[in-house]
Coordinates of C-alpha atoms and ligand atoms in Angstrom, one line a residue:
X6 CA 123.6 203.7 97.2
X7 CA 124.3 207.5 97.3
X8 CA 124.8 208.3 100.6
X9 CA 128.3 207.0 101.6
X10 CA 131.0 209.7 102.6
X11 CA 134.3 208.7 100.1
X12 CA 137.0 209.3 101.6
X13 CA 140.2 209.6 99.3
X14 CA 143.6 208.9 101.1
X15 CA 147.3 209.0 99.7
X16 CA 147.9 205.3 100.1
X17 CA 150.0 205.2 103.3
X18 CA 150.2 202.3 105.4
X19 CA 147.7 203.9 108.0
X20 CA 145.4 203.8 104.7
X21 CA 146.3 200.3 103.1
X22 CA 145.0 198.7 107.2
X23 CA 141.9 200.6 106.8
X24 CA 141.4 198.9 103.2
X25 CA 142.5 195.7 104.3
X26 CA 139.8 196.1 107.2
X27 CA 137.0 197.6 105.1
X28 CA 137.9 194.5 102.3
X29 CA 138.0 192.4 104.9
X30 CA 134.0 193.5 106.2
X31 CA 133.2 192.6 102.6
X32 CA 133.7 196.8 101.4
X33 CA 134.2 198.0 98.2
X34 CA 137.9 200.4 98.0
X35 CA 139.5 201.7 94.5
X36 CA 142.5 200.9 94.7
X37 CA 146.0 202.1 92.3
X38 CA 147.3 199.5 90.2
X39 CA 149.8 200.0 87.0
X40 CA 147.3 199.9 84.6
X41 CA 144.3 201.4 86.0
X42 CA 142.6 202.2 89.1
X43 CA 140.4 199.2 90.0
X44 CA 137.4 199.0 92.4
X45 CA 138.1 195.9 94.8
X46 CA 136.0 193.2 96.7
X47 CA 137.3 190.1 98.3
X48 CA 136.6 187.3 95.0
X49 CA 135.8 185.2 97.5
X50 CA 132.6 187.2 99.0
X51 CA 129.5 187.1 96.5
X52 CA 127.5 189.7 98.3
X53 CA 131.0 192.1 98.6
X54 CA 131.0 191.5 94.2
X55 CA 127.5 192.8 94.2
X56 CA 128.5 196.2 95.6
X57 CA 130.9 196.3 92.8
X58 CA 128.4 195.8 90.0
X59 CA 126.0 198.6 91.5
X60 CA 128.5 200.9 92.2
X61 CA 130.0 200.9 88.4
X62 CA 126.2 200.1 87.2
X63 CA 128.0 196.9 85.1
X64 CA 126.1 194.7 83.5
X65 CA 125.5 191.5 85.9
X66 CA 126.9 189.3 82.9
X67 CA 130.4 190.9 82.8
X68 CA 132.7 188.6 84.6
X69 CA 135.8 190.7 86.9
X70 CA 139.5 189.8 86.7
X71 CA 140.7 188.2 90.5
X72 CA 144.3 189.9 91.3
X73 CA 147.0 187.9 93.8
X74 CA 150.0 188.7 95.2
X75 CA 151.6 185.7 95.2
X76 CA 151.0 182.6 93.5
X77 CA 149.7 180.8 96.7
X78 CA 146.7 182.9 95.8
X79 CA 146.3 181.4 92.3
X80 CA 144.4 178.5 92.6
X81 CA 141.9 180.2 95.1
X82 CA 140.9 181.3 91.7
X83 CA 141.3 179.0 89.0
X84 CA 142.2 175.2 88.8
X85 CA 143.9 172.9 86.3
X86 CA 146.6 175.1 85.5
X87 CA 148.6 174.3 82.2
X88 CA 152.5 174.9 82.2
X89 CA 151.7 178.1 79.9
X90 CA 150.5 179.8 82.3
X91 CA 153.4 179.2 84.4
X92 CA 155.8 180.2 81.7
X93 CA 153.9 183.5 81.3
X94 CA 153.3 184.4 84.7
X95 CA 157.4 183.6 84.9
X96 CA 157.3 186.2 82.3
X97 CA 155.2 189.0 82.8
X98 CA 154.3 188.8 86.6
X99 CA 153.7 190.5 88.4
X100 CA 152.1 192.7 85.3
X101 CA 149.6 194.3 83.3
X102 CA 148.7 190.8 82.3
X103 CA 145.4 188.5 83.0
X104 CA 145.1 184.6 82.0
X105 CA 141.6 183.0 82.0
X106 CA 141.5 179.7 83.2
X107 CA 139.0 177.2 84.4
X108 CA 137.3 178.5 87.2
X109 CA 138.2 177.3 91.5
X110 CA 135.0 176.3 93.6
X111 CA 136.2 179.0 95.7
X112 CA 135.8 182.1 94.0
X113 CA 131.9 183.5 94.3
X114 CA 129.6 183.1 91.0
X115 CA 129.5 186.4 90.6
X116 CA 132.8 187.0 90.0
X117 CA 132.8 184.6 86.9
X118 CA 129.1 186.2 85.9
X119 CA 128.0 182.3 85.1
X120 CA 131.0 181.3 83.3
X121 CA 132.9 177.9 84.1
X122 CA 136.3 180.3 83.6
X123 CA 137.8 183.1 86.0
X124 CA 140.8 185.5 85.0
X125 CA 143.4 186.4 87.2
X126 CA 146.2 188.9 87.3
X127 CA 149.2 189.5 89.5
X128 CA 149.9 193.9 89.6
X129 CA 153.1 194.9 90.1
X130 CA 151.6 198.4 91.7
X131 CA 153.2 198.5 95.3
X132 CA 150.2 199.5 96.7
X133 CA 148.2 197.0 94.3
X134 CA 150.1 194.1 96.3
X135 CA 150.0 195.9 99.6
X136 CA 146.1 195.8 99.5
X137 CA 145.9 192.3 98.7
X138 CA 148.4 191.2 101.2
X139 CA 146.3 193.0 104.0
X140 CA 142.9 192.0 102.7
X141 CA 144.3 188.3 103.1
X142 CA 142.4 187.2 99.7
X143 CA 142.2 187.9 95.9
X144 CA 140.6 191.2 95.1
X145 CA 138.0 191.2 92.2
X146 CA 139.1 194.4 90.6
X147 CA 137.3 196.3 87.6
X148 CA 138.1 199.4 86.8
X149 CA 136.9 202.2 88.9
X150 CA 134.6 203.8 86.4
X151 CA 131.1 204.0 85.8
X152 CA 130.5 201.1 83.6
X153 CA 130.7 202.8 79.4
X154 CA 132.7 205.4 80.7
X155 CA 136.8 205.8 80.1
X156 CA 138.8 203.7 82.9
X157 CA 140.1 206.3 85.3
X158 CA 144.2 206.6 85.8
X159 CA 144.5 209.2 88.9
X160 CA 142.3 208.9 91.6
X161 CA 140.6 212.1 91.0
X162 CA 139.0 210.4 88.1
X163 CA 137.8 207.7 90.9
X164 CA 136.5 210.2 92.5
X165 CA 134.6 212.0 89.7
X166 CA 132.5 208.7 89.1
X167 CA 132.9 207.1 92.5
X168 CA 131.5 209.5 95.1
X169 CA 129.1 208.5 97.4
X170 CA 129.1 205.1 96.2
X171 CA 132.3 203.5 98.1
X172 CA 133.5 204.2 101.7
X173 CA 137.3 205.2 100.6
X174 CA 139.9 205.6 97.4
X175 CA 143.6 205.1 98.0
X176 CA 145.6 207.7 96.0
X177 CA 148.9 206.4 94.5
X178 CA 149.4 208.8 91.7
X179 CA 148.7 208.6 88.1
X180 CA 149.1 204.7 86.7
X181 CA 152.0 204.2 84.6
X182 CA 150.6 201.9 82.1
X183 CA 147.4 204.0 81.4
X184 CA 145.3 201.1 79.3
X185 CA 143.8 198.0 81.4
X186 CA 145.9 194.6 81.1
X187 CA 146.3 192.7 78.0
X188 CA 143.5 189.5 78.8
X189 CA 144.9 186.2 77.3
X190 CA 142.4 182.8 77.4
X191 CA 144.5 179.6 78.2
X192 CA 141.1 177.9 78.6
X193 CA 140.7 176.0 75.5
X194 CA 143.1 174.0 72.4
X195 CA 145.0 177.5 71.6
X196 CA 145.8 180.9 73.7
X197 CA 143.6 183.7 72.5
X198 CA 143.8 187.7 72.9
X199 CA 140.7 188.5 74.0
X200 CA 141.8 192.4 75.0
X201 CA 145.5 194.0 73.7
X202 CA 147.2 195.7 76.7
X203 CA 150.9 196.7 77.4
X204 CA 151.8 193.5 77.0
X205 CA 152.5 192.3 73.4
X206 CA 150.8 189.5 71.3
X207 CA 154.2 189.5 70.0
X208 CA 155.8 189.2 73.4
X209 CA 152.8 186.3 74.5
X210 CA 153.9 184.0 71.3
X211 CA 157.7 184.2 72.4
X212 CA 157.1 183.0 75.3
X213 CA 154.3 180.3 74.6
X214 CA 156.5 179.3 71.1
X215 CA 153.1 179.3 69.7
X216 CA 150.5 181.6 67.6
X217 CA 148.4 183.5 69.7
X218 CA 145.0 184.2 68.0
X219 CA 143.7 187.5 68.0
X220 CA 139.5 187.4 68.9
X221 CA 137.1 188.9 66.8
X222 CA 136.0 191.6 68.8
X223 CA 139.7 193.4 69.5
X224 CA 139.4 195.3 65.8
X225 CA 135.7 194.5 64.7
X226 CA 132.3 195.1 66.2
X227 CA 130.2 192.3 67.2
X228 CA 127.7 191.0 64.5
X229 CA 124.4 190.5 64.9
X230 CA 123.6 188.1 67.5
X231 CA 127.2 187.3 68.2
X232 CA 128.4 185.6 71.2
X233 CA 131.2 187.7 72.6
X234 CA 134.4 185.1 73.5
X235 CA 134.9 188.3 76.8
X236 CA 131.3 189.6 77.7
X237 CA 133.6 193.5 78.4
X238 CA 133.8 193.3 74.3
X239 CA 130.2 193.8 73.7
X240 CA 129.4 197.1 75.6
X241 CA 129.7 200.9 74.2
X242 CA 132.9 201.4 76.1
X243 CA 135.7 204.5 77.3
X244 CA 133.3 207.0 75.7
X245 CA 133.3 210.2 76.2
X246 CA 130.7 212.3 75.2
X247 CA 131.3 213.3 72.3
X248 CA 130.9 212.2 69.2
X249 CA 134.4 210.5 68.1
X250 CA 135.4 209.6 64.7
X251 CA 138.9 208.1 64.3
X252 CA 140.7 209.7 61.0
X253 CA 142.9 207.1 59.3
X254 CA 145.8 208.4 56.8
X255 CA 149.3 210.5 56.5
X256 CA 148.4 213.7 58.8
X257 CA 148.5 216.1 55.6
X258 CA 145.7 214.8 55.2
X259 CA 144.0 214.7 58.6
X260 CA 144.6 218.7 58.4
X261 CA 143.2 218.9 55.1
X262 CA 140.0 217.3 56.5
X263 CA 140.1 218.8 59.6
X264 CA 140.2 221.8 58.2
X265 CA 136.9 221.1 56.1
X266 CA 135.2 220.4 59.2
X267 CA 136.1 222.7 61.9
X268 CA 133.1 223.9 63.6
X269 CA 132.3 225.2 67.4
X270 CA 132.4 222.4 69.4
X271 CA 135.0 220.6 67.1
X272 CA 138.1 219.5 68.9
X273 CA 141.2 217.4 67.6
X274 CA 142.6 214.7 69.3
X275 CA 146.0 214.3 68.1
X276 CA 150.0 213.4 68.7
X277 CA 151.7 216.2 71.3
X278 CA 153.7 218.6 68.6
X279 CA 150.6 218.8 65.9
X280 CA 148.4 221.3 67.5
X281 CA 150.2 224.1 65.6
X282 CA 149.1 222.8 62.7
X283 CA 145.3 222.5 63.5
X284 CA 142.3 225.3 63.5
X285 CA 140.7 223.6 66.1
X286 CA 141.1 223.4 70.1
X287 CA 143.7 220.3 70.8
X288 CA 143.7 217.1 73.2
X289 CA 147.0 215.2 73.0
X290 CA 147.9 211.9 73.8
X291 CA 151.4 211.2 73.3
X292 CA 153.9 211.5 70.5
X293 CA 152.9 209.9 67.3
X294 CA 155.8 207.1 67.1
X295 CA 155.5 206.5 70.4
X296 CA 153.0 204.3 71.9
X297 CA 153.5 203.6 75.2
X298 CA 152.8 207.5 75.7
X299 CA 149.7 207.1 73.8
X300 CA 148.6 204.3 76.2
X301 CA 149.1 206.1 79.4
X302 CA 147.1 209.6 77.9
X303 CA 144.6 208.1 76.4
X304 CA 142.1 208.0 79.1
X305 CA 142.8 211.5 80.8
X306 CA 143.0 212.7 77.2
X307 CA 139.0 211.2 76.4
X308 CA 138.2 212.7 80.0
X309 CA 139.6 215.9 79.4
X310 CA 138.0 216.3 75.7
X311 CA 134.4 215.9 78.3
X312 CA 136.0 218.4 80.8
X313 CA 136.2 220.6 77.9
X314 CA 132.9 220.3 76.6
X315 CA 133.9 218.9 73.2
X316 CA 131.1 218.0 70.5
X317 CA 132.5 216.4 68.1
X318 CA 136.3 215.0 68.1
X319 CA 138.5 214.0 65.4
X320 CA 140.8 211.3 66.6
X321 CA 144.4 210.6 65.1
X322 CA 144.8 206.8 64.1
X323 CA 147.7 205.5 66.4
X324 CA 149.2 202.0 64.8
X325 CA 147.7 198.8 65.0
X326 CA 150.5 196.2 66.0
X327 CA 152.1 195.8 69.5
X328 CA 151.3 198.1 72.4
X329 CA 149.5 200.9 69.8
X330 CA 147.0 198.0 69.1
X331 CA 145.6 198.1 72.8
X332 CA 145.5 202.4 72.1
X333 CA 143.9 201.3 69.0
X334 CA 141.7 199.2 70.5
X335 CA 140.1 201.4 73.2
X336 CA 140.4 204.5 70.8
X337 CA 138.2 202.5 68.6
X338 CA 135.4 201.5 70.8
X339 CA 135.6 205.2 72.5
X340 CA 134.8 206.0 68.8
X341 CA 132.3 202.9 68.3
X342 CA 133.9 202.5 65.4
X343 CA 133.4 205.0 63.2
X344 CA 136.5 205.2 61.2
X345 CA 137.0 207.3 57.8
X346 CA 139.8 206.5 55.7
X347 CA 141.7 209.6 54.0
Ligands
LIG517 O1 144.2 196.3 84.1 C1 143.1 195.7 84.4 O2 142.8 194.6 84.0 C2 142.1 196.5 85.3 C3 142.8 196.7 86.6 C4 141.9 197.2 87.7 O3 143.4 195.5 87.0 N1 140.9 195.8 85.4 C5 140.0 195.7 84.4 O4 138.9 195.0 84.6 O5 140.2 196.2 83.3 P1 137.6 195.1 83.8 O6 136.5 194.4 84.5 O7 137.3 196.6 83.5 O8 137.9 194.3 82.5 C6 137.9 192.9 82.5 C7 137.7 192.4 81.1 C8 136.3 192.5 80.7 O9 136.2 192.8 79.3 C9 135.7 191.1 81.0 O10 134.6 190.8 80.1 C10 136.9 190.2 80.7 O11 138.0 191.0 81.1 N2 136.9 188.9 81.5 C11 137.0 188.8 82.8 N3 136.9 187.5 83.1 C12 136.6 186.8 82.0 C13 136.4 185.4 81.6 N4 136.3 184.5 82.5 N5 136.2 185.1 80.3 C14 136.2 186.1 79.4 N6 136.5 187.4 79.6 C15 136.6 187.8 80.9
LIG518 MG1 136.6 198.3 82.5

C-alpha cells in the first residue's frame, strides 16, 4: 500500500466534503484533533478499520477509540451506559477524554480488536467535529503515526509517516493538547485510568465522587506474561531512535551527570531556560513547573531529537501527579523505562 498520492490540505470546508466523501467510500483521512492528529475510518466499516491497521502497521489486537460529535452518536458505539459516564461527558466533552464501555452491535469487530468493550471520545477540535459531522458516523481514530513511533501534533509529522499510504491529511495547525486523551474504563465495579492525558485523575474523582484506580501499566512495565487491562500499554511506544534514559533528581545534579557523560551523539532533553547550563546539544519541552507545555512539546521534542540524529538522550524527569503524569507517562515508555535515580 505504497502507491497512493497524499494529498495534505489546510482544512477548509472544500477539504472537510472531500473527507467526508472519501470516509464515506470507506477511506482512510488524518484528521486534526486537540490532542493528536488521528487517522480516521468510519467505526462502523470493518474493511475501512483494516486500512487503518496497515497503514500504521498496528498490531491487529490493539482496539481504536470511536470519536462523536454529538451524543446521538454514542450508543452507535457502546451500550448500557451508567450515569458516570454522563456526569463526565457533562464534564469534559467535548475533550481530550475517552470512556470504555461495553461494546454496540454496531460498531465493526475490528474496532474493538475482539474485546466485548469499545472507547469513545467526543474532540472539541473544530475540524475534529466538522469531519465527523460530514462523514455522517463515528470515526475510529488512532493516532496518525506508524505504530511504536511518537504520535504526530502538526500535520507535517502525518505526513513524514503517512505518505503514500492514505489518499489525503487535513492540516489544522499544531494540536494544542500535544499528548493523546486521558482513557478511563467505566466497564467494570470501579473507574480505572488505563492512560493519563490532559485530563486529571484528580479532576475524574471530582466529578465521579469516587477513587479512580490508577492501572498497572501507566508507571510500571508489564510483567512477564501479563495481561495488559488496554492492549496500547504493552507495545515499545513514542520512541525515537535513540537511546533514552530519563534522569530523576534536583537538576544540579542532572548537570553533574550529564556532564560525566557527554559524548558525540549525546543530546539533552530538558526544561526551555537549562540549555545554558549543559555541554551538550539541547531539545526542550517546556518550562520545568509547567506541564501543560511539557505535554504539547513532548512529541515534536522526541521527533526533533531523530531529525537531529541524536544517539543517546538524557531526559529531564517532569512530575508525576496531574497533567505531568501523562508527560511522564509517555516520556517513560519513549524511554522503556530506563530510569536512573541521582
Ligand atoms: O487523543 C487520542 O485519544 C488520540 C486522538 C486521535 O483522538 N487517539 C489515540 O488512539 O491516542 P490510539 O489508538 O493511539 O490509543 C488508544 C488507546 C490504546 O492504548 C488502546 O489500547 C486503548 O486506547 N483502548 C482503546 N479501546 C480500548 C478498550 N476497549 N479497552 C482497553 N483499551 C482500549
Ligand atoms: Mg497511539
Amino acid at each position: 500500500m505504497n502507491d497512493l498520492k497524499t494529498q495534505l490540505l489546510p482544512a477548509s470546508q472544500d477539504a472537510v466534503d472531500q473527507a467526508g466523501e472519501l470516509l464515506r467510500q470507506g477511506e482512510v483521512v488524518a484528521i486534526p484533533t486537540e490532542t493528536v492528529y488521528g487517522l480516521a475510518a468510519s467505526s462502523l466499516n470493518g474493511e475501512a478499520v483494516k486500512k487503518i491497521f496497515s497503514a500504521k502497521g498496528r498490531p491487529q489486537d490493539n482496539p481504536l477509540i470511536s470519536h462523536i460529535a454529538d451524543l446521538s452518536m454514542l450508543e452507535m458505539v457502546v451500550r448500557d451506559v451508567p450515569q458516570a459516564a454522563y456526569r463526565l461527558a457533562e464534564a469534559f466533552w467535548p475533550g481530550p477524554l475517552t470512556m470504555i464501555l461495553p461494546r454496540s452491535e454496531q460498531v465493526a469487530d475490528e474496532v474493538c480488536a475482539g474485546l466485548e468493550t469499545a472507547s469513545v471520545r467526543m474532540p472539541s477540535h473544530p475540524v475534529a467535529q466538522a469531519v465527523i459531522r460530514a462523514a455522517g458516523v463515528p470515526l475510529a481514530a488512532p493516532s496518525a503515526n506508524l505504530s511504536g513511533s511518537p504520535s504526530p501534533t502538526t500535520a507535517q509529522d502525518v505526513f513524514a509517516d503517512m505518505n503514500g499510504k492514505i489518499p489525503l491529511i487535513l492540516d489544522g495547525g499544531a494540536c494544542e493538547v500535544g499528548v493523546e486523551s486521558t482513557v478511563v474504563s467505566l466497564a467494570g465495579p470501579k473507574p480505572v485510568l488505563l492512560r493519563p492525558g490532559y485530563i486529571t485523575k484528580e479532576q475524574l474523582e471530582q466529578v465521579l465522587e469516587c477513587e479512580v484506580l490508577l492501572a498497572d501499566a501507566v508507571l510500571h512495565p508489564l510483567k512477564q506474561g501479563e495481561k495488559a487491562a488496554s492492549p496500547g500499554m504493552k507495545y515499545k511506544h513514542y520512541a525515537p531512535k535513540a537511546e533514552v534514559t530519563i534522569l530523576k533528581g534536583p537538576f544540579s545534579a542532572y548537570v553533574s551527570y550529564v556532564e560525566k557523560h557527554c559524548e558525540p551523539g549525546t543530546f539533552c532533553l530538558c526544561f526551555a531556560g537549562e540549555e545554558n547550563s549543559l555541554p551538550c546539544p539541547c531539545v526542550l519541552y517546556g518550562h520545568e513547573k509547567a506541564p501543560a507545555e511539557q505535554a504539547q512539546r513532548l512529541f515534536s521534542a522526541l521527533r526533533e531529537l531523530d531529525a537531529r540524529g541524536a544517539e543517546r538522550v538524557y531526559a529531564r524527569c517532569p512530575e508525576e501527579g496531574g497533567i505531568a503524569l501523562a508527560v511522564y507517562n509517555r516520556l517513560l515508555r519513549a524511554a522503556a523505562f530506563r530510569v536512573i535515580e541521582l
